[in-house]
Coordinates of C-alpha atoms and ligand atoms in Angstrom, one line a residue:
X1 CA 0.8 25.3 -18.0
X2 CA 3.2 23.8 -15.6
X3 CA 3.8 19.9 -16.1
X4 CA 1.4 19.5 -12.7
X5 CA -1.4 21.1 -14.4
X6 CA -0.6 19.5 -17.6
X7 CA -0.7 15.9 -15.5
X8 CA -4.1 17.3 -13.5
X9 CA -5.9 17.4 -16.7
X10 CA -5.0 14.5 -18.0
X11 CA -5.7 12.3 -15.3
X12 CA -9.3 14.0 -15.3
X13 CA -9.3 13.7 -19.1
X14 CA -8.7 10.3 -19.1
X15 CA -11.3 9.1 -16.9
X16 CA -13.6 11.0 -18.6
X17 CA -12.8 9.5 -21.8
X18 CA -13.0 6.2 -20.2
X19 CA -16.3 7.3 -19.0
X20 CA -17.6 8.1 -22.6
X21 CA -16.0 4.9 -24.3
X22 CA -17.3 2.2 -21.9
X23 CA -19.8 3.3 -19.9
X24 CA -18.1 1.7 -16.9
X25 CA -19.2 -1.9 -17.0
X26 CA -17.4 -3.8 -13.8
X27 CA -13.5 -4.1 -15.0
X28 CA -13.1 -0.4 -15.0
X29 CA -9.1 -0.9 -15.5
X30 CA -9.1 -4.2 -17.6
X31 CA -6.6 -3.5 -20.2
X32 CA -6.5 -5.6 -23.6
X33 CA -4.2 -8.6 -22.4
X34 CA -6.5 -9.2 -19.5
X35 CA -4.9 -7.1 -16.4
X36 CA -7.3 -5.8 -13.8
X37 CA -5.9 -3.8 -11.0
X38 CA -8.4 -1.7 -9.5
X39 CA -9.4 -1.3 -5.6
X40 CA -11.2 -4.5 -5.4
X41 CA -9.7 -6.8 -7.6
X42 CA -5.9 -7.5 -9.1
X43 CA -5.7 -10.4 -11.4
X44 CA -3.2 -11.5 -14.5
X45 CA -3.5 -14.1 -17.3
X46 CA 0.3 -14.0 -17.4
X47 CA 2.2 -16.2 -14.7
X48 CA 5.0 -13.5 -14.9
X49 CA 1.8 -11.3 -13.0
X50 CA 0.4 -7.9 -14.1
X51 CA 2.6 -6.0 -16.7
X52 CA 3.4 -2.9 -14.0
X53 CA 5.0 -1.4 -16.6
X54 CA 2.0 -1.1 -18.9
X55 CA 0.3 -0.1 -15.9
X56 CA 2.2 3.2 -15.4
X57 CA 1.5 4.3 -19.0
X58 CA -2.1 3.3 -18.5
X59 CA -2.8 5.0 -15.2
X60 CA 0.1 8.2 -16.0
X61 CA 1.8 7.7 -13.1
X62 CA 6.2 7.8 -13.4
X63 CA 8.6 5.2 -13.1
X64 CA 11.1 4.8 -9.9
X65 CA 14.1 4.8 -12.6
X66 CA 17.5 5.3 -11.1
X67 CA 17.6 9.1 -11.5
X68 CA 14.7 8.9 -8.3
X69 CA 16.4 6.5 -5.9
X70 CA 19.9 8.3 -6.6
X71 CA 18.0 11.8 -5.7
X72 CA 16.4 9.5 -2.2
X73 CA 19.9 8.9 -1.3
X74 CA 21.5 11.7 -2.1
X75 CA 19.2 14.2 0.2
X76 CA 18.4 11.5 3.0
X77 CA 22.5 10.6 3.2
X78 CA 21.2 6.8 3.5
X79 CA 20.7 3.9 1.2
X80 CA 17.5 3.4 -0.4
X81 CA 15.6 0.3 1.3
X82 CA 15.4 -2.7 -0.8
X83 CA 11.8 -2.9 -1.6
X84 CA 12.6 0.6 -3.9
X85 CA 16.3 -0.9 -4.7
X86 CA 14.4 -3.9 -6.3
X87 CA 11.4 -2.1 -8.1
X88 CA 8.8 -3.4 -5.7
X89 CA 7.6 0.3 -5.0
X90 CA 8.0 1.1 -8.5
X91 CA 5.7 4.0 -9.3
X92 CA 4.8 7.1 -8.1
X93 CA 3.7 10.9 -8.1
X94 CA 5.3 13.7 -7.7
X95 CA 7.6 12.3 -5.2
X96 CA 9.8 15.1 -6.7
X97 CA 8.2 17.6 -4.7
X98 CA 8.8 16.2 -1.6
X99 CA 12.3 15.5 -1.7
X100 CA 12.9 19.3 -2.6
X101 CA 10.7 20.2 0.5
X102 CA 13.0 18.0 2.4
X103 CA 16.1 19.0 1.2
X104 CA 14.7 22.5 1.7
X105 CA 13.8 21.4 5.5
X106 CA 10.2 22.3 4.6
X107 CA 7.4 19.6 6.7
X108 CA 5.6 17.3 5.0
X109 CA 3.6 14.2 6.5
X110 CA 3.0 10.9 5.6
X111 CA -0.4 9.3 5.2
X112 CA -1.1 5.5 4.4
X113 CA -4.1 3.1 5.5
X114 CA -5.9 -0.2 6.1
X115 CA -9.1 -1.4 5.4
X116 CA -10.0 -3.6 8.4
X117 CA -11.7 -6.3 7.0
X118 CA -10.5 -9.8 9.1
X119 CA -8.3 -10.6 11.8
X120 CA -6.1 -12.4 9.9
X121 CA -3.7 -10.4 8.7
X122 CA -1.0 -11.5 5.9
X123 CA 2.6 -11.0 4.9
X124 CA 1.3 -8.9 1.8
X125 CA -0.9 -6.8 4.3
X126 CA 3.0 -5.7 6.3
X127 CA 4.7 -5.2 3.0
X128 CA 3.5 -1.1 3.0
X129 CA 3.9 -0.3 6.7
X130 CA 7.3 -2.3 6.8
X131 CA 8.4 0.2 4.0
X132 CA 6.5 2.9 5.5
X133 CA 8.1 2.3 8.6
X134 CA 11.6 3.1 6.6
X135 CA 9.9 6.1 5.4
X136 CA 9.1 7.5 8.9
X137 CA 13.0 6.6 10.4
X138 CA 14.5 8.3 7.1
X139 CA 13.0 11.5 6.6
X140 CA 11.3 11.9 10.4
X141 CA 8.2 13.0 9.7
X142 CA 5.0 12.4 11.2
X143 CA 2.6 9.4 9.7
X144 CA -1.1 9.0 9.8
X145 CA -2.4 5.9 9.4
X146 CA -6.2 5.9 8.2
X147 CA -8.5 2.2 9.2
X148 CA -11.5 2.4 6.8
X149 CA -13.8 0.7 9.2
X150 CA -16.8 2.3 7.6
X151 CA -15.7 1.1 3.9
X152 CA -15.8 -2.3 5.2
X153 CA -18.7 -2.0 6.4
X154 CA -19.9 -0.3 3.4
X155 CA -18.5 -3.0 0.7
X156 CA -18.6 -6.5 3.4
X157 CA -21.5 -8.7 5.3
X158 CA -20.0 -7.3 8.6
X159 CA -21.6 -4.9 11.1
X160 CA -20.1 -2.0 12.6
X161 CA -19.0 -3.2 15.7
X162 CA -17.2 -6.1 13.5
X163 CA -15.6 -3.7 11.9
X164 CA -14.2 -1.6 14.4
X165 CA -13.3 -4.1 16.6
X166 CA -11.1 -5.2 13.5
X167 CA -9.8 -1.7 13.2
X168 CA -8.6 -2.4 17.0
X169 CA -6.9 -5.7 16.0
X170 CA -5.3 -4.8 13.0
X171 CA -3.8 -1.3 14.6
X172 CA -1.7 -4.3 16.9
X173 CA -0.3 -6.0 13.9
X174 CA 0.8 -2.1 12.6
X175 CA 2.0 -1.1 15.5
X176 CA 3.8 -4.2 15.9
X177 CA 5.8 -2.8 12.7
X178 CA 7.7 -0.4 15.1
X179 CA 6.2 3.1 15.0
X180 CA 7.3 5.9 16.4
X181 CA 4.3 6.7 18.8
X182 CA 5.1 10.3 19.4
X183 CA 5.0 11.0 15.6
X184 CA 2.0 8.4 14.4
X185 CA -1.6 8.7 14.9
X186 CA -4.0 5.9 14.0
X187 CA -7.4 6.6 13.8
X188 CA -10.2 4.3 12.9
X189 CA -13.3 6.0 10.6
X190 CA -16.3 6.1 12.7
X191 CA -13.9 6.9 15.9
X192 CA -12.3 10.3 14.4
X193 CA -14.8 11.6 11.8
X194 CA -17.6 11.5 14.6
X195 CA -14.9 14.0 16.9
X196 CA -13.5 16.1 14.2
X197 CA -15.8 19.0 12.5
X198 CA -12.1 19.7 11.0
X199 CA -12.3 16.3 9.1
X200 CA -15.9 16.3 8.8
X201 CA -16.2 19.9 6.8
X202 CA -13.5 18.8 4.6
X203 CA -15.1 16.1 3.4
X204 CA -17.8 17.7 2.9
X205 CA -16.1 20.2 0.6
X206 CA -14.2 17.3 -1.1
X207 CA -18.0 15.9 -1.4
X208 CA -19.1 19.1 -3.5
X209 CA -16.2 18.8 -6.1
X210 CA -16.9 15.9 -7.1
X211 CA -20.0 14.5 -9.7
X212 CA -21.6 11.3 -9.7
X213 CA -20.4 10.9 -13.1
X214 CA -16.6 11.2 -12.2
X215 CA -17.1 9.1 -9.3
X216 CA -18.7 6.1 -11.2
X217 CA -15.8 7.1 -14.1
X218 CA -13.2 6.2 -11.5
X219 CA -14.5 3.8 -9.4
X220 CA -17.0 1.8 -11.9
X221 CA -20.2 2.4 -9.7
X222 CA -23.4 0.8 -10.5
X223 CA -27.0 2.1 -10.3
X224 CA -27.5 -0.3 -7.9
X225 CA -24.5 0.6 -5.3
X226 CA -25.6 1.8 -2.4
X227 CA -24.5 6.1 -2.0
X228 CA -22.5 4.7 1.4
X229 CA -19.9 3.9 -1.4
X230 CA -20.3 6.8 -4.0
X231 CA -19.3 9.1 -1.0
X232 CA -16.5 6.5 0.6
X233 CA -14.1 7.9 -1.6
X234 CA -14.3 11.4 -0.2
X235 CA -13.5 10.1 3.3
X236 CA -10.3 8.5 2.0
X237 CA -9.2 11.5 0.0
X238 CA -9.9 13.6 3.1
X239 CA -6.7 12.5 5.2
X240 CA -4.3 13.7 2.5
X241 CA -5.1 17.5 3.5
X242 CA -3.3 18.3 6.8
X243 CA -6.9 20.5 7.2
X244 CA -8.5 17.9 8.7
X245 CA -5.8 16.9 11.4
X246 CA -5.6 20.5 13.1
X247 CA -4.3 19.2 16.5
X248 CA -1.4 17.9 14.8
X249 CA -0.7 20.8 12.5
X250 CA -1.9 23.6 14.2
X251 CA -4.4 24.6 11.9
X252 CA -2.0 24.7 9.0
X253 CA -3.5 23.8 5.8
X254 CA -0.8 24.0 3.7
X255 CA 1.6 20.9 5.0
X256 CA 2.2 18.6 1.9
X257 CA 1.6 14.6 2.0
X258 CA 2.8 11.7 0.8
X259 CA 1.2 8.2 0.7
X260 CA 3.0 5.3 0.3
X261 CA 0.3 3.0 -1.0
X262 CA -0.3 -0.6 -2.9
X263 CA -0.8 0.4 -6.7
X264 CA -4.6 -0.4 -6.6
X265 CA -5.2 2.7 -4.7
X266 CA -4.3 4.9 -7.2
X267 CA -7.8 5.9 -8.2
X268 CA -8.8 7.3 -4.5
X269 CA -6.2 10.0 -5.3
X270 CA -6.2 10.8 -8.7
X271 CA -9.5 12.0 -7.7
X272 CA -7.7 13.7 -5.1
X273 CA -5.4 15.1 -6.8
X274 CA -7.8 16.3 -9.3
X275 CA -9.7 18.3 -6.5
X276 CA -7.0 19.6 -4.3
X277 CA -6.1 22.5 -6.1
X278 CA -10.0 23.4 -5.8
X279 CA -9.8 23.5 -2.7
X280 CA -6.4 25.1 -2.3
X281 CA -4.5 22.2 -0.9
X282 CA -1.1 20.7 -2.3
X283 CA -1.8 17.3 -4.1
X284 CA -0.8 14.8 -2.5
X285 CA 1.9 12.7 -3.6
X286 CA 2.4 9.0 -4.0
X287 CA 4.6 5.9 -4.2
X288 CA 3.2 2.6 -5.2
X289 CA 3.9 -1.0 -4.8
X290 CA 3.3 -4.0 -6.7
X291 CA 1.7 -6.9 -5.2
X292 CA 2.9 -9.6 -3.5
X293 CA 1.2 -12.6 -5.3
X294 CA -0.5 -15.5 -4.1
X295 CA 1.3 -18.7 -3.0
X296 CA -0.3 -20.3 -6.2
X297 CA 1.4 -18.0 -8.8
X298 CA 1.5 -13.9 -9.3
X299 CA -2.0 -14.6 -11.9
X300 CA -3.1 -13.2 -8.4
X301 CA -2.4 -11.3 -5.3
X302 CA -2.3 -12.9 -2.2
X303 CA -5.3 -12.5 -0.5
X304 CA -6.9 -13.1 2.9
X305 CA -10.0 -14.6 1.9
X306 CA -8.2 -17.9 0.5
X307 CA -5.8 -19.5 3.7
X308 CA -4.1 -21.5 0.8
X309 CA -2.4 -18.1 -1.0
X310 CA -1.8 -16.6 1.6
X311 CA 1.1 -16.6 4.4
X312 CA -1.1 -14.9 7.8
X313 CA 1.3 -12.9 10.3
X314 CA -0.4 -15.9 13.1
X315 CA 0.7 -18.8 11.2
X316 CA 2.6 -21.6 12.7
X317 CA 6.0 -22.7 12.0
X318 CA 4.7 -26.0 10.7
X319 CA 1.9 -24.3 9.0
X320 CA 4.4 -21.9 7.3
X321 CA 6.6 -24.7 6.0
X322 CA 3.4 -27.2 4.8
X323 CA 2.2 -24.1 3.0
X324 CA 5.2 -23.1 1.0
X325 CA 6.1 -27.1 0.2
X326 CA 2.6 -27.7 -0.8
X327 CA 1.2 -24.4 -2.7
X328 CA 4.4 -22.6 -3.8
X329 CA 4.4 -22.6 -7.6
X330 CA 7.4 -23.5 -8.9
X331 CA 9.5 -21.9 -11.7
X332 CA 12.1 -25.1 -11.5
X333 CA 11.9 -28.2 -14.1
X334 CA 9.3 -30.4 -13.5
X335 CA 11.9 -33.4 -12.6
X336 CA 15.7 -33.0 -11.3
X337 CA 17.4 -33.9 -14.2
X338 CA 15.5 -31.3 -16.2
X339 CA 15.8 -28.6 -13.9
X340 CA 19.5 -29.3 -14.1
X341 CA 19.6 -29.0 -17.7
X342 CA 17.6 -25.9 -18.6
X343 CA 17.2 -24.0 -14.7
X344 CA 14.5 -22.2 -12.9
X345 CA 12.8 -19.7 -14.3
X346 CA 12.9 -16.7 -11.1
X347 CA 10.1 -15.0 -13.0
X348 CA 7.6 -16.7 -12.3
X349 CA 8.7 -18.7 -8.8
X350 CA 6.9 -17.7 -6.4
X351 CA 9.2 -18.7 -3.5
X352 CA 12.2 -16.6 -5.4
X353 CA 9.8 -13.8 -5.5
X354 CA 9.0 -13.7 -1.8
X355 CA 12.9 -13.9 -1.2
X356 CA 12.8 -10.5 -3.3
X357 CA 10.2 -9.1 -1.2
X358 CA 12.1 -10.3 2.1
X359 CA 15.5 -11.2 2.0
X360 CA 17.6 -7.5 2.3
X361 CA 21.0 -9.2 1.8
X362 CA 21.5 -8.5 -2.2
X363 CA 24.4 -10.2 -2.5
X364 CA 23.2 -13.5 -1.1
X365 CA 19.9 -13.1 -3.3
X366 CA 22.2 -12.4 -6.2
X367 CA 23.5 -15.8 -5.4
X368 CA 20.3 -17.5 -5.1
X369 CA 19.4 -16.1 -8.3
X370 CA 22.3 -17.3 -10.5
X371 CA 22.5 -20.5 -9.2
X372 CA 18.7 -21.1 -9.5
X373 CA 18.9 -19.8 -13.2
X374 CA 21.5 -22.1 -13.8
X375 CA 19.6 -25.2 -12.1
X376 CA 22.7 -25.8 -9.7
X377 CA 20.1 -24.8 -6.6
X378 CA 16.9 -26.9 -6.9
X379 CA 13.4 -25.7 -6.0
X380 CA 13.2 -27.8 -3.0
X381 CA 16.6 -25.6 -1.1
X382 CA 15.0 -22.8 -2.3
X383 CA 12.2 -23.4 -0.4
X384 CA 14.3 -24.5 2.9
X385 CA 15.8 -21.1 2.7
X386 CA 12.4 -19.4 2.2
X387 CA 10.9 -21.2 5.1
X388 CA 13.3 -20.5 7.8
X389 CA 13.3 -16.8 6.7
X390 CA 9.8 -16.4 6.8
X391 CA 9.2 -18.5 9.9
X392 CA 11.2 -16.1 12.0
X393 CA 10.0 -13.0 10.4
X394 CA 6.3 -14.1 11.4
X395 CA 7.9 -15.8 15.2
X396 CA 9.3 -11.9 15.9
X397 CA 6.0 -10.3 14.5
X398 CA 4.0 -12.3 16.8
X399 CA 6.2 -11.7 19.7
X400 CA 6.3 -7.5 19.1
X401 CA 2.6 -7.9 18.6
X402 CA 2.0 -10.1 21.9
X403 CA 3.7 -7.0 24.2
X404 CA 1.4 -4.4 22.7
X405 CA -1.3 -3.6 25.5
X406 CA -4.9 -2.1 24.8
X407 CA -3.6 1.1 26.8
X408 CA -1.0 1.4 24.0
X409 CA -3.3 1.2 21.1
X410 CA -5.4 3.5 22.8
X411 CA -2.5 6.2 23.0
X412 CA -2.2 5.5 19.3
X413 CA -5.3 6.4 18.8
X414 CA -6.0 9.5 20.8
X415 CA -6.2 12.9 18.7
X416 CA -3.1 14.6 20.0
X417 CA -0.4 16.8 19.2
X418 CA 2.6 14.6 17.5
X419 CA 6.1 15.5 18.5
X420 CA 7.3 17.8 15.7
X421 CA 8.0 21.3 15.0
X422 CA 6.0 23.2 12.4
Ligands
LIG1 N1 -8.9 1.5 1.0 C1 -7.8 0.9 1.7 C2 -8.0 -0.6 1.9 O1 -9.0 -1.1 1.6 C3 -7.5 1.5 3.0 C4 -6.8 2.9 2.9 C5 -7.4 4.1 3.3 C6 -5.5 3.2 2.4 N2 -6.5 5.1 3.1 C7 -5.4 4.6 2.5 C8 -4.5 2.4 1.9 C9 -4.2 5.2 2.1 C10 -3.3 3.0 1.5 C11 -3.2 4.4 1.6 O2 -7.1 -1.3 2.3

């Protein structure tokens, strides 16, 4: 067995045995100090935020360790961006494979997604098409971005037409984040699937390999789920086969993928990756990110249901700056004096972990670090520092998003041929 097959099994094995043991009651990942992180809830007891490392051994995925970013660098020629540099996509599968492809100039294509669920979307939402973004500019490959209108649909009190139209406004905010349009095609669920027999039959074939029993294994389903979301997983595994995209890869069925991805995806294609071979189609492989956590403290992810946690890409400057003052949990001492004498703890401040997510210039968040640690900086210029950053991240955002036209979106959108030679 090669150590593919040997991972294959186990993933399968696993889930099975996970079947057996607890009969899937609703926290189908909760682990024994409390971490969920499954596709519809992440939540920590710690303030440090879910144990990513224990997550890896507990899901089987690898580690980004410094063997993986040197091997990045070494076939792309570039540095690796600083959300892998700083462990913030820190996981993955089989990214192996396609660097080897790429040093071999053999295609692959990149496939990531959004489910459209409200207008307002947050910094944590940009955080995997910002690095996906450097994915498409390094390697140059093309990038199909998936908007699961229909799983909204499926899983929220929204209608159809709520949930497309959403599909349309968030497709703004992602293009916003600077995609090459001759090389990215966005499609929204009920748009594409309802065009494409080539998407449709391979779901369908997906559908087949794939038991009730495994399903509820992976995802937790209960008896009284309705089958719209047994069979959603099928229609997000589906994009990860170049199959079901034959206008962009002329039929081939044999073009490799790789989805960058938020770690809570995982399950989607490890069920995927269970059934590829199956079918005859490459796994796909995968890099995954931690969260970014709420404004309140990484117990939690930020999330667009509560305005407080979260920091939206249509936020005001004033709004930006009440929000971090106000909600930012601080790691500093709780009064000057004793912040000065025993420092900030940058594990669990929240604005110090944003800066990680945002700031690219190491050596001034080296800085900011050190003299945190050391209670020289106090929470309250820490903050400054975070505000302005973040306050003209969002201002640009808003302004790129403002220029894109419906036409555009629509061009997006349109099945076509990408630029790129197969
Ligand atoms: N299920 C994802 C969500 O709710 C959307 C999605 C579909 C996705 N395909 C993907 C996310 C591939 C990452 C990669 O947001």
């Amino acid at each position: 067995m090669t150590e593919n097959e040997t991972q294959s099994s186990t993933e399968l094995a696993g889930e099975m045995e996970k079947l057996n043991a607890t009969d899937c009651t609703t926290s189908i990942e909760e682990d024994k100090d409390g971490d969920i992180v499954d596709p519809w809830k992440v939540e920590s007891k710690s303030a440090k935020g879910v144990d990513y490392d224990k997550l890896i051994k507990r899901f089987g995925s690898s580690r980004i360790d410094q063997q993986i970013l040197d091997k990045i660098e070494k076939v792309t020629g570039k540095p690796v961006h600083h959300l892998l540099k700083r462990g913030i996509f820190f996981s993955h599968r089989d990214l192996n494979i396609i660097l080897d492809l790429y040093e071999k100039k053999k295609p692959f294509f990149l496939y990531t997604g959004r489910g459209p669920s409200s207008d307002a979307m947050h910094l944590g939402h940009l955080i995997p098409f910002i690095f996906t973004k450097w994915l498409q500019d390094t390697f140059d490959v093309p990038l199909i971005i998936q908007l699961t209108d229909d799983e909204k649909f499926l899983w929220k009190d929204l209608s159809l037409e709520e949930c497309h139209r959403l599909a349309i406004e968030n497709a703004k905010d992602i293009i916003a984040c600077g995609f090459d349009k001759e090389k990215t095609f966005i499609f929204a669920d009920t748009d594409y699937i309802s065009q494409s027999r080539a998407f449709y039959t391979t779901m369908c074939r997906i559908q087949k390999c794939v038991t009730f029993n495994q399903a509820r294994g992976i995802f937790g389903f209960q008896d009284t789920d309705c089958i719209g979301k047994i069979s959603f997983p099928s229609i997000q595994a589906t994009t990860s086969f170049s199959v079901a995209f034959p206008q962009i890869f002329n039929g081939r069925k044999d073009i490799p993928c790789l989805i960058p991805c938020a770690i809570d995806q995982d399950p989607y294609f490890r069920m995927t990756r269970d059934i590829a071979p199956r079918l005859g189609y490459h796994k796909p492989s995968l890099i995954h990110s931690t969260f970014i956590p709420s404004l309140q403290g990484a117990q939690t992810k930020m999330s667009g249901s509560d305005p407080n946690s979260s920091i939206y890409l249509t936020d005001t400057p004033k709004q930006i700056k009440t929000k971090i003052n106000k909600y930012a949990f601080s790691g500093g001492g709780a009064t000057v004096e004793e912040h000065r004498e025993k420092g900030g703890d940058c594990d669990i401040d929240i604005s110090y972990k944003y800066l990680t997510f945002f700031l690219e210039d190491d050596g001034k968040l080296e800085q900011i670090r050190k003299d945190y640690t050391s209670g020289e900086l106090l929470t309250g210029y820490l903050k400054k520092d975070l505000i302005a950053m973040l306050q003209e991240i969002v201002a640009k955002h808003q302004e790129k998003r403002k220029q894109i036209t419906e036409e555009e979106v629509l061009e997006y959108m349109r099945p076509r041929k990408l630029i790129y030679d197969y």
